[in-house]
Amino acid sequence: MKVSKRGILGVGAVAIAASLTLAGCAGGEAPAKEATGTLTVWVDTERVDALKDAAAAYTEKTGVEVELVGKDNATIKDDFIQQAPTGKGPDIVMGAHDWLGELATNGVVAPLELGDTAGDYLPVALNAATYEGNVYLLPYAVENIAVLRNADIIPEPATSFDDMIAKGKAAGLAQPFVVEQGAEGNPYHLYPFQTAFGSPVFGSGAEGYDATDLQLGNTGGEEFAAWLGAQGKNGTGVFNTDIDGAIAKQAFLDGTAAFWLTGPWNVGAAVDAGINVAIDTVPSPTSEAAQPFAGVKGFLLSAESKNKVAANDFLVNYLGSEDVQLALFEAGHVLPALSAAAETASSDPIIAGFAAVGQEAVPMPAIPAMGSVWQYWGVAEAAVINGADPIATWQKLAADVLAAIS
């Protein structure tokens, strides 16, 4: 059920280089052929090869050398924050949209000029790439969770959360649905259910999330907490903090669970195990949509770059091209952020399934205040699952977060 590399990029790297040589100047002024200098691009080591043809094509057209530097994804952000102010960092760095608040606050990234290409990206990708009204990220991938369903056990998708459990019980499963939790909870995975009760973390406006408008503790949040408690240890037992990621995965692979709320990173293991995997939207416990977080990956422009015109041109007209976005897709099999590339990649039903769920997704907040939310959120949810008073626990969560961000 994986997309064939030959099917997506059948014309190969030669076509990528050829099409990029003809790239226009949609994102603003491009350097002339006689331009000189070097662009240093930090990229995680697994995606260096996907960018080599774009780098070569850009040098051929403009004369600007592009140096690709493979970096450890676990340390690339901290290294960039430390080195950018000294002028020793890269011109461009690969990163995630939820870094934007920290990077912008530290003054180490500069806004991009997408020009008329802005409308070429998936709305959730462009939304995530924007911080305080400015686009800082050239997005290349959108990632969200969804429900993996064993279609041999449950042939049709569930119409609601209750229907999902009922279908699994009717198939003879004691634990039809699994999602990783652990002793400290996992609010990332439970967020779709929370949003179904009308309780986002923060309110939002034209410029994105508003850290002064904490919505976590609203009436919907308390209703979610009450529902979560009813599905926990002293209720149905659907949610269990003893189930971590490994246990949830094994239950689905063994066929003792037919529904698994997880991300695209776990699809390969299920397919390799011979499971007939279908991708479903997150079944809602209410009449409202259950909206997961979307995480968007992309490239950022250093505020200290000495060659911002060339860097912006390379980002928008080369890394933002359909061929390069598909090459990056081949390297990671995550939905491309460019609409045309996403449509091509969605010839794979697995990718198409995640893309459909992604249409309901909302960007994970990138504002610095989000750090204070994570600090208390999961622990509170775990306590509710294990029998603590839902309303009192949720009210304390909201009060703790509010005190931390005030």
CSV table of C-alpha atoms in Angstrom, one decimal:
chain,number,residue,atom,x,y,z
A,1,MET,CA,0.0,0.0,0.0
A,2,LYS,CA,3.0,2.2,-0.4
A,3,VAL,CA,3.4,4.6,-3.3
A,4,SER,CA,5.9,3.3,-5.9
A,5,LYS,CA,8.8,5.6,-6.3
A,6,ARG,CA,8.7,4.9,-10.0
A,7,GLY,CA,5.0,5.8,-10.1
A,8,ILE,CA,5.4,9.2,-8.4
A,9,LEU,CA,8.7,10.2,-9.9
A,10,GLY,CA,8.9,8.1,-13.0
A,11,VAL,CA,10.8,10.6,-15.0
A,12,GLY,CA,13.5,10.6,-12.4
A,13,ALA,CA,16.0,13.2,-11.2
A,14,VAL,CA,16.8,14.4,-14.8
A,15,ALA,CA,13.3,15.8,-15.0
A,16,ILE,CA,13.6,17.4,-11.6
A,17,ALA,CA,16.7,19.2,-12.7
A,18,ALA,CA,15.2,20.2,-16.1
A,19,SER,CA,12.0,21.6,-14.7
A,20,LEU,CA,13.9,23.5,-12.0
A,21,THR,CA,16.2,25.1,-14.5
A,22,LEU,CA,13.0,26.7,-15.9
A,23,ALA,CA,11.8,27.8,-12.5
A,24,GLY,CA,10.3,31.3,-12.5
A,25,CYS,CA,10.6,34.2,-10.1
A,26,ALA,CA,7.2,33.9,-8.4
A,27,GLY,CA,8.6,34.6,-5.0
A,28,GLY,CA,10.3,37.9,-5.9
A,29,GLU,CA,13.6,39.0,-7.6
A,30,ALA,CA,15.9,36.2,-8.5
A,31,PRO,CA,19.7,36.5,-8.6
A,32,ALA,CA,21.3,37.0,-12.1
A,33,LYS,CA,23.4,34.3,-13.7
A,34,GLU,CA,26.5,36.2,-12.8
A,35,ALA,CA,25.6,36.2,-9.1
A,36,THR,CA,28.2,34.7,-6.7
A,37,GLY,CA,28.3,33.5,-3.2
A,38,THR,CA,27.1,30.4,-1.3
A,39,LEU,CA,23.8,29.4,0.3
A,40,THR,CA,24.3,27.0,3.2
A,41,VAL,CA,21.3,24.8,3.9
A,42,TRP,CA,21.0,22.7,7.0
A,43,VAL,CA,18.7,19.7,6.4
A,44,ASP,CA,18.2,16.5,8.3
A,45,THR,CA,20.5,13.8,7.0
A,46,GLU,CA,17.6,11.6,5.7
A,47,ARG,CA,16.6,14.4,3.2
A,48,VAL,CA,19.9,15.6,1.9
A,49,ASP,CA,19.7,13.4,-1.3
A,50,ALA,CA,16.2,14.7,-2.0
A,51,LEU,CA,17.6,18.2,-2.4
A,52,LYS,CA,20.7,17.6,-4.4
A,53,ASP,CA,19.1,18.1,-7.8
A,54,ALA,CA,17.5,21.3,-6.7
A,55,ALA,CA,20.8,22.6,-5.4
A,56,ALA,CA,22.6,21.7,-8.6
A,57,ALA,CA,19.9,23.3,-10.8
A,58,TYR,CA,20.0,26.5,-8.8
A,59,THR,CA,23.7,26.8,-9.1
A,60,GLU,CA,23.5,26.1,-12.8
A,61,LYS,CA,21.0,28.9,-13.3
A,62,THR,CA,22.3,31.6,-10.9
A,63,GLY,CA,25.9,30.8,-10.2
A,64,VAL,CA,25.1,30.7,-6.5
A,65,GLU,CA,26.6,27.6,-4.9
A,66,VAL,CA,24.2,25.7,-2.6
A,67,GLU,CA,25.9,23.7,0.2
A,68,LEU,CA,23.7,21.0,1.8
A,69,VAL,CA,24.7,20.1,5.3
A,70,GLY,CA,23.2,17.1,6.9
A,71,LYS,CA,22.3,17.6,10.6
A,72,ASP,CA,20.8,15.5,13.4
A,73,ASN,CA,17.2,16.3,13.6
A,74,ALA,CA,17.3,16.1,17.4
A,75,THR,CA,19.8,19.0,17.7
A,76,ILE,CA,19.3,21.1,14.6
A,77,LYS,CA,17.0,23.7,16.3
A,78,ASP,CA,19.2,24.3,19.3
A,79,ASP,CA,22.3,24.4,17.1
A,80,PHE,CA,20.6,27.0,14.8
A,81,ILE,CA,19.5,29.2,17.7
A,82,GLN,CA,23.0,29.2,19.1
A,83,GLN,CA,24.9,29.8,15.9
A,84,ALA,CA,22.6,32.1,13.9
A,85,PRO,CA,23.3,35.2,16.0
A,86,THR,CA,27.0,34.8,15.5
A,87,GLY,CA,26.7,34.7,11.7
A,88,LYS,CA,28.1,31.2,11.6
A,89,GLY,CA,24.8,29.4,11.1
A,90,PRO,CA,23.1,28.5,7.8
A,91,ASP,CA,21.2,30.7,5.4
A,92,ILE,CA,18.3,28.2,5.4
A,93,VAL,CA,17.4,25.6,8.0
A,94,MET,CA,14.9,22.8,7.9
A,95,GLY,CA,12.5,22.8,10.8
A,96,ALA,CA,8.9,22.5,12.1
A,97,HIS,CA,6.2,25.1,12.3
A,98,ASP,CA,5.8,24.8,16.1
A,99,TRP,CA,9.3,26.2,16.4
A,100,LEU,CA,8.2,29.6,15.0
A,101,GLY,CA,7.3,31.3,18.3
A,102,GLU,CA,10.7,30.5,19.8
A,103,LEU,CA,12.7,31.3,16.7
A,104,ALA,CA,10.8,34.6,16.0
A,105,THR,CA,11.1,35.6,19.7
A,106,ASN,CA,14.8,35.0,19.5
A,107,GLY,CA,15.0,37.1,16.3
A,108,VAL,CA,16.9,34.4,14.4
A,109,VAL,CA,14.4,33.9,11.4
A,110,ALA,CA,13.2,36.4,8.8
A,111,PRO,CA,9.8,36.5,7.0
A,112,LEU,CA,9.6,35.0,3.5
A,113,GLU,CA,8.1,36.5,0.3
A,114,LEU,CA,6.0,33.8,-1.3
A,115,GLY,CA,4.5,36.1,-3.9
A,116,ASP,CA,1.7,34.6,-6.0
A,117,THR,CA,2.8,31.1,-4.9
A,118,ALA,CA,1.1,31.4,-1.5
A,119,GLY,CA,-2.2,30.0,-2.8
A,120,ASP,CA,-0.4,26.9,-4.1
A,121,TYR,CA,-0.2,25.4,-0.6
A,122,LEU,CA,-2.7,23.4,1.4
A,123,PRO,CA,-4.5,25.9,3.7
A,124,VAL,CA,-3.5,24.2,6.9
A,125,ALA,CA,0.2,24.3,5.7
A,126,LEU,CA,0.1,28.0,4.9
A,127,ASN,CA,-1.8,28.7,8.2
A,128,ALA,CA,0.9,26.9,10.2
A,129,ALA,CA,3.7,28.6,8.3
A,130,THR,CA,2.3,32.0,9.4
A,131,TYR,CA,3.3,33.6,12.7
A,132,GLU,CA,1.9,37.0,13.8
A,133,GLY,CA,0.8,37.8,10.3
A,134,ASN,CA,4.1,36.9,8.6
A,135,VAL,CA,5.0,33.7,6.7
A,136,TYR,CA,8.3,32.4,8.1
A,137,LEU,CA,8.2,28.8,6.9
A,138,LEU,CA,8.3,27.3,3.3
A,139,PRO,CA,6.2,24.2,4.0
A,140,TYR,CA,7.0,20.9,2.5
A,141,ALA,CA,5.0,18.3,4.6
A,142,VAL,CA,1.9,18.1,6.7
A,143,GLU,CA,1.5,15.4,9.3
A,144,ASN,CA,-1.5,14.5,11.5
A,145,ILE,CA,-2.9,11.5,13.3
A,146,ALA,CA,-5.8,9.5,12.1
A,147,VAL,CA,-7.5,6.2,12.9
A,148,LEU,CA,-5.9,3.1,11.4
A,149,ARG,CA,-8.6,0.5,10.9
A,150,ASN,CA,-8.2,-3.3,10.3
A,151,ALA,CA,-10.5,-3.5,7.4
A,152,ASP,CA,-10.6,-7.3,7.5
A,153,ILE,CA,-12.1,-7.2,11.0
A,154,ILE,CA,-14.2,-4.0,10.6
A,155,PRO,CA,-15.1,-3.5,6.9
A,156,GLU,CA,-16.7,-0.1,7.2
A,157,PRO,CA,-15.6,3.0,9.0
A,158,ALA,CA,-17.3,4.1,12.3
A,159,THR,CA,-19.7,6.9,12.2
A,160,SER,CA,-19.0,8.1,15.8
A,161,PHE,CA,-16.9,7.2,18.8
A,162,ASP,CA,-19.7,5.1,20.3
A,163,ASP,CA,-20.2,3.3,16.9
A,164,MET,CA,-16.5,2.5,16.8
A,165,ILE,CA,-16.6,0.8,20.2
A,166,ALA,CA,-19.9,-1.0,19.3
A,167,LYS,CA,-18.5,-2.3,16.0
A,168,GLY,CA,-15.4,-3.6,17.8
A,169,LYS,CA,-17.5,-5.3,20.5
A,170,ALA,CA,-19.7,-6.9,17.9
A,171,ALA,CA,-16.6,-8.3,16.2
A,172,GLY,CA,-15.7,-10.0,19.6
A,173,LEU,CA,-13.0,-7.6,20.6
A,174,ALA,CA,-12.5,-6.8,24.3
A,175,GLN,CA,-10.5,-3.7,23.5
A,176,PRO,CA,-11.6,-2.5,20.1
A,177,PHE,CA,-9.7,0.8,20.1
A,178,VAL,CA,-6.2,1.7,21.3
A,179,VAL,CA,-4.3,5.0,21.7
A,180,GLU,CA,-1.1,5.5,23.5
A,181,GLN,CA,-1.3,7.3,26.8
A,182,GLY,CA,1.3,6.4,29.5
A,183,ALA,CA,1.6,7.5,33.1
A,184,GLU,CA,1.8,11.2,32.1
A,185,GLY,CA,-1.0,11.1,29.5
A,186,ASN,CA,-0.8,12.1,25.9
A,187,PRO,CA,-2.8,15.2,25.1
A,188,TYR,CA,-1.6,15.3,21.5
A,189,HIS,CA,-3.5,12.1,20.8
A,190,LEU,CA,-6.5,13.0,22.8
A,191,TYR,CA,-6.8,16.5,21.3
A,192,PRO,CA,-9.3,15.5,18.6
A,193,PHE,CA,-11.8,14.4,21.2
A,194,GLN,CA,-11.3,17.6,23.2
A,195,THR,CA,-12.0,19.8,20.1
A,196,ALA,CA,-15.2,17.9,19.5
A,197,PHE,CA,-16.5,19.4,22.7
A,198,GLY,CA,-15.6,22.9,21.6
A,199,SER,CA,-12.5,23.4,23.7
A,200,PRO,CA,-9.4,24.5,21.7
A,201,VAL,CA,-6.3,25.3,23.7
A,202,PHE,CA,-6.3,29.0,22.7
A,203,GLY,CA,-8.7,31.2,20.8
A,204,SER,CA,-7.5,32.5,17.4
A,205,GLY,CA,-7.8,35.4,15.1
A,206,ALA,CA,-6.5,36.8,11.8
A,207,GLU,CA,-2.9,36.5,13.0
A,208,GLY,CA,-3.2,33.0,14.5
A,209,TYR,CA,-3.5,31.8,18.1
A,210,ASP,CA,-4.0,34.4,20.9
A,211,ALA,CA,-2.1,33.6,24.0
A,212,THR,CA,-4.3,35.9,26.0
A,213,ASP,CA,-7.4,33.9,25.1
A,214,LEU,CA,-7.0,30.6,27.0
A,215,GLN,CA,-10.0,28.4,25.9
A,216,LEU,CA,-8.8,25.2,27.6
A,217,GLY,CA,-10.9,25.7,30.7
A,218,ASN,CA,-14.2,26.7,29.0
A,219,THR,CA,-17.4,24.8,29.5
A,220,GLY,CA,-16.5,22.5,26.6
A,221,GLY,CA,-13.3,21.6,28.3
A,222,GLU,CA,-15.1,20.6,31.4
A,223,GLU,CA,-17.6,18.5,29.3
A,224,PHE,CA,-14.6,16.8,27.7
A,225,ALA,CA,-13.1,16.1,31.1
A,226,ALA,CA,-16.3,14.5,32.3
A,227,TRP,CA,-16.5,12.4,29.1
A,228,LEU,CA,-12.9,11.4,29.5
A,229,GLY,CA,-13.4,10.3,33.0
A,230,ALA,CA,-16.4,8.2,31.9
A,231,GLN,CA,-14.1,6.4,29.4
A,232,GLY,CA,-11.4,5.8,32.0
A,233,LYS,CA,-10.6,3.4,34.8
A,234,ASN,CA,-13.8,3.8,36.7
A,235,GLY,CA,-16.0,3.8,33.5
A,236,THR,CA,-15.8,2.0,30.2
A,237,GLY,CA,-12.0,1.5,30.4
A,238,VAL,CA,-11.5,2.6,26.8
A,239,PHE,CA,-8.7,4.9,27.9
A,240,ASN,CA,-5.9,3.4,30.0
A,241,THR,CA,-2.7,5.0,31.1
A,242,ASP,CA,-1.1,1.5,31.2
A,243,ILE,CA,-1.2,1.5,27.4
A,244,ASP,CA,1.9,3.1,26.0
A,245,GLY,CA,2.9,3.4,22.4
A,246,ALA,CA,4.4,-0.1,22.2
A,247,ILE,CA,1.4,-1.8,23.8
A,248,ALA,CA,-1.0,0.0,21.5
A,249,LYS,CA,1.0,-0.9,18.5
A,250,GLN,CA,1.2,-4.6,19.4
A,251,ALA,CA,-2.5,-4.8,20.1
A,252,PHE,CA,-3.3,-3.6,16.6
A,253,LEU,CA,-0.6,-5.8,15.0
A,254,ASP,CA,-2.0,-8.8,16.9
A,255,GLY,CA,-5.5,-8.1,15.8
A,256,THR,CA,-6.8,-7.7,19.4
A,257,ALA,CA,-7.7,-4.1,18.5
A,258,ALA,CA,-9.2,-3.1,15.2
A,259,PHE,CA,-8.9,0.7,15.6
A,260,TRP,CA,-5.6,2.5,16.4
A,261,LEU,CA,-5.3,6.3,16.7
A,262,THR,CA,-1.8,7.1,15.6
A,263,GLY,CA,0.3,8.8,12.9
A,264,PRO,CA,1.7,7.9,9.5
A,265,TRP,CA,5.0,6.9,11.2
A,266,ASN,CA,3.3,3.6,12.3
A,267,VAL,CA,1.6,2.7,9.0
A,268,GLY,CA,4.6,0.8,7.7
A,269,ALA,CA,4.7,-1.6,10.6
A,270,ALA,CA,1.0,-2.4,10.1
A,271,VAL,CA,1.3,-2.9,6.4
A,272,ASP,CA,4.4,-5.1,6.8
A,273,ALA,CA,2.4,-7.2,9.3
A,274,GLY,CA,0.0,-8.0,6.5
A,275,ILE,CA,-2.9,-6.0,7.9
A,276,ASN,CA,-5.4,-4.6,5.5
A,277,VAL,CA,-5.2,-1.0,6.7
A,278,ALA,CA,-7.8,1.7,6.1
A,279,ILE,CA,-7.4,5.3,7.2
A,280,ASP,CA,-10.4,6.9,8.8
A,281,THR,CA,-11.3,10.3,10.3
A,282,VAL,CA,-11.2,10.4,14.1
A,283,PRO,CA,-14.7,9.3,15.2
A,284,SER,CA,-16.3,12.1,17.2
A,285,PRO,CA,-18.0,11.6,20.6
A,286,THR,CA,-20.3,14.6,19.7
A,287,SER,CA,-22.0,16.0,16.7
A,288,GLU,CA,-19.0,18.2,16.0
A,289,ALA,CA,-15.8,17.2,14.1
A,290,ALA,CA,-12.9,15.8,16.0
A,291,GLN,CA,-9.9,17.9,14.9
A,292,PRO,CA,-6.4,16.6,15.4
A,293,PHE,CA,-3.3,18.7,15.5
A,294,ALA,CA,-1.4,19.2,12.2
A,295,GLY,CA,2.4,19.5,12.3
A,296,VAL,CA,4.0,21.2,9.3
A,297,LYS,CA,7.6,20.7,8.3
A,298,GLY,CA,9.5,23.2,6.2
A,299,PHE,CA,12.4,25.5,5.7
A,300,LEU,CA,13.2,28.8,7.4
A,301,LEU,CA,15.3,31.8,6.4
A,302,SER,CA,18.0,32.9,8.8
A,303,ALA,CA,17.7,36.6,9.9
A,304,GLU,CA,21.5,36.7,9.7
A,305,SER,CA,21.7,35.4,6.1
A,306,LYS,CA,24.0,37.6,3.9
A,307,ASN,CA,22.2,36.5,0.8
A,308,LYS,CA,18.5,36.8,1.6
A,309,VAL,CA,17.4,37.4,-2.0
A,310,ALA,CA,19.0,34.2,-3.3
A,311,ALA,CA,17.8,32.3,-0.2
A,312,ASN,CA,14.2,33.4,-0.7
A,313,ASP,CA,14.4,32.6,-4.4
A,314,PHE,CA,15.8,29.1,-3.8
A,315,LEU,CA,13.2,28.4,-1.2
A,316,VAL,CA,10.1,29.6,-3.1
A,317,ASN,CA,11.0,28.7,-6.7
A,318,TYR,CA,13.0,25.5,-6.1
A,319,LEU,CA,12.2,23.9,-2.7
A,320,GLY,CA,8.6,25.0,-3.3
A,321,SER,CA,8.3,23.3,-6.7
A,322,GLU,CA,6.2,20.2,-7.2
A,323,ASP,CA,9.1,18.0,-8.2
A,324,VAL,CA,11.2,18.8,-5.1
A,325,GLN,CA,8.1,18.5,-2.8
A,326,LEU,CA,7.6,15.0,-4.3
A,327,ALA,CA,11.2,14.1,-3.9
A,328,LEU,CA,10.9,15.0,-0.2
A,329,PHE,CA,7.7,13.0,-0.1
A,330,GLU,CA,9.7,10.0,-1.4
A,331,ALA,CA,12.2,10.5,1.4
A,332,GLY,CA,9.6,10.5,4.2
A,333,HIS,CA,6.2,9.4,2.8
A,334,VAL,CA,4.4,12.3,4.6
A,335,LEU,CA,1.8,14.3,2.7
A,336,PRO,CA,3.4,17.2,0.7
A,337,ALA,CA,2.4,20.7,1.6
A,338,LEU,CA,2.1,21.9,-2.0
A,339,SER,CA,-1.4,21.2,-3.2
A,340,ALA,CA,-0.4,19.8,-6.6
A,341,ALA,CA,2.2,17.5,-5.0
A,342,ALA,CA,-0.3,16.4,-2.4
A,343,GLU,CA,-2.8,15.5,-5.1
A,344,THR,CA,-0.2,13.4,-6.9
A,345,ALA,CA,1.0,11.7,-3.7
A,346,SER,CA,-2.7,10.9,-2.8
A,347,SER,CA,-2.8,8.2,-5.5
A,348,ASP,CA,-1.7,6.1,-2.5
A,349,PRO,CA,-4.9,5.4,-0.5
A,350,ILE,CA,-3.0,5.6,2.8
A,351,ILE,CA,-1.7,9.1,1.9
A,352,ALA,CA,-5.2,10.0,0.7
A,353,GLY,CA,-6.7,8.9,3.9
A,354,PHE,CA,-4.3,11.0,6.0
A,355,ALA,CA,-4.9,13.9,3.7
A,356,ALA,CA,-8.7,13.7,4.2
A,357,VAL,CA,-8.3,13.7,7.9
A,358,GLY,CA,-5.8,16.6,7.6
A,359,GLN,CA,-8.6,18.7,6.1
A,360,GLU,CA,-10.1,18.8,9.6
A,361,ALA,CA,-6.8,19.3,11.3
A,362,VAL,CA,-5.7,22.6,13.0
A,363,PRO,CA,-2.0,23.7,13.3
A,364,MET,CA,-0.4,22.9,16.6
A,365,PRO,CA,0.0,26.3,18.4
A,366,ALA,CA,3.5,27.7,17.8
A,367,ILE,CA,3.2,30.5,20.4
A,368,PRO,CA,5.7,30.3,23.3
A,369,ALA,CA,2.9,30.0,25.8
A,370,MET,CA,2.2,26.5,24.5
A,371,GLY,CA,5.1,25.2,26.6
A,372,SER,CA,3.2,26.0,29.7
A,373,VAL,CA,0.2,24.1,28.5
A,374,TRP,CA,2.2,20.9,27.8
A,375,GLN,CA,3.6,21.1,31.3
A,376,TYR,CA,0.3,20.5,33.0
A,377,TRP,CA,-2.0,19.1,30.3
A,378,GLY,CA,-1.1,15.4,30.0
A,379,VAL,CA,-0.7,14.9,33.8
A,380,ALA,CA,-4.3,16.3,34.3
A,381,GLU,CA,-5.7,14.0,31.6
A,382,ALA,CA,-4.0,11.0,33.1
A,383,ALA,CA,-5.4,11.8,36.5
A,384,VAL,CA,-8.9,12.1,35.1
A,385,ILE,CA,-8.5,8.7,33.3
A,386,ASN,CA,-7.4,7.2,36.6
A,387,GLY,CA,-10.4,8.4,38.5
A,388,ALA,CA,-9.7,11.9,39.7
A,389,ASP,CA,-12.6,14.3,39.8
A,390,PRO,CA,-12.9,15.5,36.2
A,391,ILE,CA,-14.2,19.0,36.7
A,392,ALA,CA,-12.0,19.9,39.7
A,393,THR,CA,-8.9,18.5,37.9
A,394,TRP,CA,-9.7,20.3,34.7
A,395,GLN,CA,-10.3,23.6,36.5
A,396,LYS,CA,-7.0,23.2,38.3
A,397,LEU,CA,-5.3,22.6,34.9
A,398,ALA,CA,-6.8,25.8,33.5
A,399,ALA,CA,-5.8,27.8,36.5
A,400,ASP,CA,-2.2,26.4,36.5
A,401,VAL,CA,-1.8,27.2,32.8
A,402,LEU,CA,-3.3,30.6,33.2
A,403,ALA,CA,-0.9,31.4,36.1
A,404,ALA,CA,2.1,30.2,34.1
A,405,ILE,CA,1.4,32.3,31.0
A,406,SER,CA,0.2,35.5,32.8
